[in-house]
Amino acid sequence: MFINKVENTGILALDLIDLKTKLDIVIFDIKALLYLEAIVREKEFREALAQLDWLAFTDKAVAVVCSVDAIVPPWVYMSIAEKMYASAAYYDFKDKAELELDLWTHNLKLMDLSHFKDQKVVVRARPNIPASLYMLATKRLLPLVQTLMYGEVGMPKVIFKKDKHR
C-alpha cells in the first residue's frame, strides 16, 4: 500500500500565483490625446476624450501612462478617471507591471487567511513572484500560524515556528 507522506504532514499550502489578478490589463497612453503629442490644449484634449470608445475598457484594468515627456496638469488625469469610472474595473497612473503588482497585493490583503490559524503553512516557491508579495504574505500569516515555511510541502524551509510556551 502506498502512503503519501506529504499528505500526512498536515502542512497547508498558500500559492501566491492563485492571487494574481484575472483581469485583462491594458495600457492607455495619453500621448495621442496631446496636441502634437507634446502639450495639453484643453479644447483639443476634451474633444479627443469625447471621441474615444470608453466601452473598450469594460471590465479591464487600465494602466494609464504618458510615454512622452510632457507637462500634464492634474485635471487631465481627473478627466480620464471620470471617463473610465463607468466601465473600467480598475485604473491608475502607472505602468502595466506596477498595476499588476497593485492588484496582486490587493488580492492578498483581502484574502481570508483564517483557515491557516494554528496550522503549519508553506508559502509555495514560484519563479517570478515579486519579493514584496512574499513579505506581505509573511506579515499576514505570522500572527496566525503555528509554523511558517517556504518552498514545497515535501521539502519546506522553516521561516518561523511559534514558541510552544506562548
C-alpha positions as a Markdown table, in Angstrom:
| # | Residue | x | y | z |
|---|---|---|---|---|
| 1 | Met | 0.0 | 0.0 | 0.0 |
| 2 | Phe | 1.3 | 3.4 | -1.0 |
| 3 | Ile | 1.5 | 6.0 | 1.8 |
| 4 | Asn | 1.6 | 9.7 | 0.8 |
| 5 | Lys | 4.0 | 11.1 | 3.4 |
| 6 | Val | 3.4 | 14.7 | 2.1 |
| 7 | Glu | -0.3 | 14.5 | 2.8 |
| 8 | Asn | 0.4 | 13.1 | 6.3 |
| 9 | Thr | 2.5 | 16.2 | 7.3 |
| 10 | Gly | -0.6 | 18.3 | 7.9 |
| 11 | Ile | 1.1 | 21.2 | 6.1 |
| 12 | Leu | -1.2 | 23.6 | 4.3 |
| 13 | Ala | 0.0 | 25.4 | 1.2 |
| 14 | Leu | -0.5 | 29.0 | 0.1 |
| 15 | Asp | 0.2 | 29.5 | -3.6 |
| 16 | Leu | 0.6 | 33.2 | -4.3 |
| 17 | Ile | 0.1 | 32.6 | -8.0 |
| 18 | Asp | -3.6 | 31.9 | -7.3 |
| 19 | Leu | -4.0 | 35.5 | -6.2 |
| 20 | Lys | -2.7 | 37.0 | -9.4 |
| 21 | Thr | -5.4 | 39.2 | -11.0 |
| 22 | Lys | -7.6 | 37.6 | -13.6 |
| 23 | Leu | -8.4 | 41.0 | -15.1 |
| 24 | Asp | -7.1 | 41.8 | -18.5 |
| 25 | Ile | -4.6 | 44.7 | -18.1 |
| 26 | Val | -4.4 | 47.2 | -20.9 |
| 27 | Ile | -2.3 | 50.3 | -21.4 |
| 28 | Phe | -3.9 | 53.7 | -22.1 |
| 29 | Asp | -1.3 | 56.2 | -23.3 |
| 30 | Ile | -2.4 | 59.8 | -23.2 |
| 31 | Lys | 0.2 | 60.8 | -25.7 |
| 32 | Ala | -2.3 | 60.5 | -28.5 |
| 33 | Leu | -4.6 | 63.0 | -26.8 |
| 34 | Leu | -2.0 | 65.7 | -26.6 |
| 35 | Tyr | -1.6 | 68.4 | -29.2 |
| 36 | Leu | 1.3 | 67.4 | -31.4 |
| 37 | Glu | 1.8 | 64.6 | -28.9 |
| 38 | Ala | 3.6 | 67.1 | -26.7 |
| 39 | Ile | 1.3 | 69.6 | -24.9 |
| 40 | Val | -2.2 | 69.8 | -23.4 |
| 41 | Arg | -4.5 | 72.1 | -25.2 |
| 42 | Glu | -7.8 | 72.0 | -23.3 |
| 43 | Lys | -10.2 | 72.2 | -26.2 |
| 44 | Glu | -8.5 | 69.6 | -28.4 |
| 45 | Phe | -7.9 | 67.4 | -25.4 |
| 46 | Arg | -11.6 | 67.4 | -24.4 |
| 47 | Glu | -12.6 | 66.8 | -28.0 |
| 48 | Ala | -10.2 | 63.8 | -28.2 |
| 49 | Leu | -11.6 | 62.4 | -24.9 |
| 50 | Ala | -15.2 | 62.7 | -26.2 |
| 51 | Gln | -14.3 | 60.7 | -29.3 |
| 52 | Leu | -12.9 | 57.7 | -27.5 |
| 53 | Asp | -14.8 | 54.5 | -27.1 |
| 54 | Trp | -14.7 | 54.1 | -23.3 |
| 55 | Leu | -16.6 | 50.8 | -23.5 |
| 56 | Ala | -13.4 | 49.2 | -24.8 |
| 57 | Phe | -12.2 | 49.4 | -21.2 |
| 58 | Thr | -15.2 | 47.5 | -19.8 |
| 59 | Asp | -14.1 | 45.1 | -17.0 |
| 60 | Lys | -10.4 | 45.7 | -17.7 |
| 61 | Ala | -7.6 | 47.1 | -15.5 |
| 62 | Val | -6.1 | 50.1 | -17.2 |
| 63 | Ala | -2.6 | 51.3 | -16.8 |
| 64 | Val | -2.7 | 55.0 | -17.7 |
| 65 | Val | 0.7 | 56.2 | -18.9 |
| 66 | Cys | 2.2 | 59.1 | -20.8 |
| 67 | Ser | 5.0 | 57.8 | -23.0 |
| 68 | Val | 6.3 | 61.3 | -23.9 |
| 69 | Asp | 7.9 | 63.9 | -21.8 |
| 70 | Ala | 5.1 | 66.4 | -21.4 |
| 71 | Ile | 3.8 | 68.7 | -18.7 |
| 72 | Val | 0.4 | 67.2 | -17.9 |
| 73 | Pro | -1.8 | 69.1 | -15.5 |
| 74 | Pro | -3.7 | 67.1 | -12.8 |
| 75 | Trp | -7.1 | 67.9 | -14.3 |
| 76 | Val | -6.2 | 65.7 | -17.3 |
| 77 | Tyr | -5.9 | 62.6 | -15.1 |
| 78 | Met | -9.1 | 63.5 | -13.3 |
| 79 | Ser | -10.9 | 63.8 | -16.7 |
| 80 | Ile | -9.6 | 60.4 | -17.8 |
| 81 | Ala | -10.6 | 58.9 | -14.5 |
| 82 | Glu | -14.1 | 60.4 | -14.8 |
| 83 | Lys | -14.4 | 58.7 | -18.3 |
| 84 | Met | -13.1 | 55.3 | -17.1 |
| 85 | Tyr | -15.2 | 55.3 | -13.9 |
| 86 | Ala | -18.3 | 53.7 | -15.6 |
| 87 | Ser | -16.5 | 51.0 | -17.5 |
| 88 | Ala | -13.0 | 50.0 | -16.3 |
| 89 | Ala | -12.7 | 47.6 | -13.4 |
| 90 | Tyr | -9.6 | 49.4 | -12.1 |
| 91 | Tyr | -7.4 | 52.2 | -13.4 |
| 92 | Asp | -4.4 | 54.1 | -12.1 |
| 93 | Phe | -1.5 | 56.2 | -13.4 |
| 94 | Lys | 1.3 | 53.6 | -13.5 |
| 95 | Asp | 2.9 | 51.2 | -15.9 |
| 96 | Lys | 1.4 | 47.7 | -16.5 |
| 97 | Ala | 3.8 | 45.9 | -14.2 |
| 98 | Glu | 3.1 | 48.2 | -11.3 |
| 99 | Leu | -0.6 | 48.0 | -11.8 |
| 100 | Glu | -0.5 | 44.2 | -11.9 |
| 101 | Leu | 1.5 | 44.2 | -8.6 |
| 102 | Asp | -1.0 | 46.6 | -7.0 |
| 103 | Leu | -3.9 | 44.3 | -7.9 |
| 104 | Trp | -2.0 | 41.2 | -6.8 |
| 105 | Thr | -1.2 | 42.9 | -3.5 |
| 106 | His | -4.8 | 44.0 | -3.1 |
| 107 | Asn | -6.0 | 40.4 | -3.6 |
| 108 | Leu | -3.5 | 39.1 | -0.9 |
| 109 | Lys | -4.6 | 41.8 | 1.5 |
| 110 | Leu | -8.2 | 40.8 | 1.1 |
| 111 | Met | -7.7 | 37.1 | 1.3 |
| 112 | Asp | -9.3 | 35.4 | 4.3 |
| 113 | Leu | -6.5 | 33.6 | 6.0 |
| 114 | Ser | -8.4 | 32.4 | 9.0 |
| 115 | His | -8.2 | 28.7 | 7.9 |
| 116 | Phe | -4.5 | 28.9 | 8.4 |
| 117 | Lys | -4.9 | 29.7 | 12.2 |
| 118 | Asp | -2.6 | 27.4 | 14.3 |
| 119 | Gln | -1.6 | 25.5 | 11.2 |
| 120 | Lys | 1.7 | 24.6 | 9.6 |
| 121 | Val | 1.7 | 26.6 | 6.4 |
| 122 | Val | 4.1 | 26.7 | 3.5 |
| 123 | Val | 4.2 | 29.5 | 1.0 |
| 124 | Arg | 4.9 | 27.9 | -2.3 |
| 125 | Ala | 8.1 | 28.7 | -4.1 |
| 126 | Arg | 7.4 | 30.1 | -7.5 |
| 127 | Pro | 9.6 | 31.9 | -10.1 |
| 128 | Asn | 8.6 | 35.4 | -11.0 |
| 129 | Ile | 6.6 | 36.2 | -7.8 |
| 130 | Pro | 7.6 | 39.7 | -6.6 |
| 131 | Ala | 9.5 | 39.7 | -3.3 |
| 132 | Ser | 7.0 | 42.2 | -1.8 |
| 133 | Leu | 4.3 | 39.6 | -2.0 |
| 134 | Tyr | 6.3 | 37.1 | 0.0 |
| 135 | Met | 6.9 | 39.8 | 2.6 |
| 136 | Leu | 3.2 | 40.7 | 2.7 |
| 137 | Ala | 2.2 | 37.0 | 3.0 |
| 138 | Thr | 4.7 | 36.7 | 5.9 |
| 139 | Lys | 3.3 | 39.7 | 7.6 |
| 140 | Arg | -0.3 | 38.5 | 7.3 |
| 141 | Leu | 0.5 | 34.9 | 8.3 |
| 142 | Leu | 2.9 | 35.4 | 11.3 |
| 143 | Pro | 0.2 | 36.2 | 13.8 |
| 144 | Leu | -1.9 | 33.2 | 12.7 |
| 145 | Val | 0.2 | 30.2 | 12.0 |
| 146 | Gln | 1.9 | 27.7 | 14.2 |
| 147 | Thr | 4.7 | 27.3 | 11.7 |
| 148 | Leu | 5.5 | 29.3 | 8.6 |
| 149 | Met | 7.6 | 27.8 | 5.8 |
| 150 | Tyr | 8.8 | 28.5 | 2.3 |
| 151 | Gly | 9.2 | 26.0 | -0.6 |
| 152 | Glu | 7.2 | 22.9 | -1.2 |
| 153 | Val | 5.1 | 20.8 | 1.2 |
| 154 | Gly | 7.6 | 17.9 | 0.8 |
| 155 | Met | 10.7 | 19.9 | 1.5 |
| 156 | Pro | 9.9 | 23.2 | 3.1 |
| 157 | Lys | 12.3 | 25.7 | 4.6 |
| 158 | Val | 11.1 | 26.8 | 8.1 |
| 159 | Ile | 10.9 | 30.5 | 8.5 |
| 160 | Phe | 9.1 | 30.8 | 11.8 |
| 161 | Lys | 7.9 | 28.4 | 14.5 |
| 162 | Lys | 5.7 | 29.6 | 17.3 |
| 163 | Asp | 7.1 | 29.1 | 20.7 |
| 164 | Lys | 5.0 | 26.3 | 22.4 |
| 165 | His | 5.1 | 28.2 | 25.7 |
| 166 | Arg | 3.0 | 31.1 | 24.5 |
